Amino acid sequence: MVYGILCFAMLFSFVGTVLGRDLGGSSWGRFWGWDPKENGAVLIVFWNALILHARWGGLVQARGVMNLAIFGNAVTKLVLVRHEYAGRCPA
């Protein structure tokens, strides 16, 4: 079940990131601004690609896919929260 969800998420995350890049290029005049949302989108695409390639290459089985998905979700959330609030929190 997680494998199917990852395939679905990979497809739509990739399409959404590419369409967002094209929309940013036409409306804001730049394709990539290193905003937290843009970084998060590409991080999700890269992590899903890593999990799927590990599964297709036989490096992980069903349990490994589940562990990588949970780990990737936690790391992505922590990185995005840290990146988004880095300028707002007192040092």
CSV table of C-alpha atoms in Angstrom, one decimal:
chain,number,residue,atom,x,y,z
A,1,MET,CA,0.0,0.0,0.0
A,2,VAL,CA,2.8,2.4,0.8
A,3,TYR,CA,4.5,1.6,-2.5
A,4,GLY,CA,1.4,2.6,-4.4
A,5,ILE,CA,1.0,5.8,-2.4
A,6,LEU,CA,4.7,6.6,-3.1
A,7,CYS,CA,4.2,6.1,-6.8
A,8,PHE,CA,1.1,8.3,-6.8
A,9,ALA,CA,2.9,11.0,-4.6
A,10,MET,CA,6.0,10.9,-6.8
A,11,LEU,CA,4.0,11.5,-10.0
A,12,PHE,CA,1.9,14.4,-8.6
A,13,SER,CA,4.7,16.0,-6.6
A,14,PHE,CA,7.0,16.0,-9.7
A,15,VAL,CA,4.2,17.4,-11.9
A,16,GLY,CA,3.3,20.0,-9.3
A,17,THR,CA,6.9,21.1,-8.9
A,18,VAL,CA,7.4,21.5,-12.6
A,19,LEU,CA,4.2,23.4,-13.1
A,20,GLY,CA,5.0,25.6,-10.2
A,21,ARG,CA,8.4,26.3,-11.7
A,22,ASP,CA,6.8,27.3,-15.0
A,23,LEU,CA,4.2,29.4,-13.3
A,24,GLY,CA,6.9,31.2,-11.3
A,25,GLY,CA,9.0,31.8,-14.4
A,26,SER,CA,6.1,33.4,-16.3
A,27,SER,CA,4.5,35.4,-13.4
A,28,TRP,CA,7.5,36.4,-11.2
A,29,GLY,CA,10.2,36.5,-13.8
A,30,ARG,CA,12.3,33.8,-12.0
A,31,PHE,CA,12.1,30.0,-12.1
A,32,TRP,CA,13.6,29.4,-8.7
A,33,GLY,CA,13.8,31.7,-5.6
A,34,TRP,CA,15.0,29.2,-2.9
A,35,ASP,CA,11.9,29.8,-0.9
A,36,PRO,CA,11.0,27.2,1.8
A,37,LYS,CA,8.0,26.0,-0.3
A,38,GLU,CA,10.1,25.5,-3.4
A,39,ASN,CA,12.8,23.7,-1.5
A,40,GLY,CA,10.3,21.5,0.3
A,41,ALA,CA,8.7,20.5,-3.0
A,42,VAL,CA,12.0,19.5,-4.5
A,43,LEU,CA,13.1,17.7,-1.3
A,44,ILE,CA,9.9,15.6,-1.4
A,45,VAL,CA,10.5,14.7,-5.1
A,46,PHE,CA,14.1,13.8,-4.4
A,47,TRP,CA,13.2,11.7,-1.3
A,48,ASN,CA,10.4,9.8,-3.1
A,49,ALA,CA,12.7,9.1,-6.0
A,50,LEU,CA,15.4,7.8,-3.6
A,51,ILE,CA,12.8,5.4,-2.0
A,52,LEU,CA,11.5,4.2,-5.3
A,53,HIS,CA,15.0,3.6,-6.7
A,54,ALA,CA,16.0,1.7,-3.6
A,55,ARG,CA,12.9,-0.5,-4.0
A,56,TRP,CA,13.4,-1.1,-7.7
A,57,GLY,CA,17.1,-1.8,-7.1
A,58,GLY,CA,16.3,-4.4,-4.5
A,59,LEU,CA,18.1,-2.5,-1.7
A,60,VAL,CA,14.9,-2.5,0.5
A,61,GLN,CA,11.8,-4.5,0.7
A,62,ALA,CA,8.3,-3.6,2.0
A,63,ARG,CA,9.4,-2.9,5.6
A,64,GLY,CA,12.4,-0.8,4.4
A,65,VAL,CA,10.1,1.3,2.1
A,66,MET,CA,7.8,1.9,5.1
A,67,ASN,CA,10.8,3.0,7.3
A,68,LEU,CA,12.2,5.3,4.6
A,69,ALA,CA,8.8,6.9,4.1
A,70,ILE,CA,8.3,7.6,7.8
A,71,PHE,CA,11.9,8.8,8.2
A,72,GLY,CA,11.6,11.0,5.1
A,73,ASN,CA,8.4,12.5,6.3
A,74,ALA,CA,9.9,13.4,9.7
A,75,VAL,CA,13.1,14.8,8.2
A,76,THR,CA,11.3,16.8,5.6
A,77,LYS,CA,9.0,18.4,8.2
A,78,LEU,CA,11.9,19.2,10.5
A,79,VAL,CA,14.0,20.8,7.7
A,80,LEU,CA,11.1,22.9,6.4
A,81,VAL,CA,10.1,24.1,9.9
A,82,ARG,CA,13.7,25.0,10.7
A,83,HIS,CA,14.2,26.7,7.3
A,84,GLU,CA,10.9,28.6,7.5
A,85,TYR,CA,11.4,29.9,11.0
A,86,ALA,CA,15.2,30.5,10.9
A,87,GLY,CA,14.8,34.2,10.3
A,88,ARG,CA,12.0,34.7,12.9
A,89,CYS,CA,13.4,33.0,16.0
A,90,PRO,CA,15.8,34.9,18.2
A,91,ALA,CA,19.4,33.6,18.2
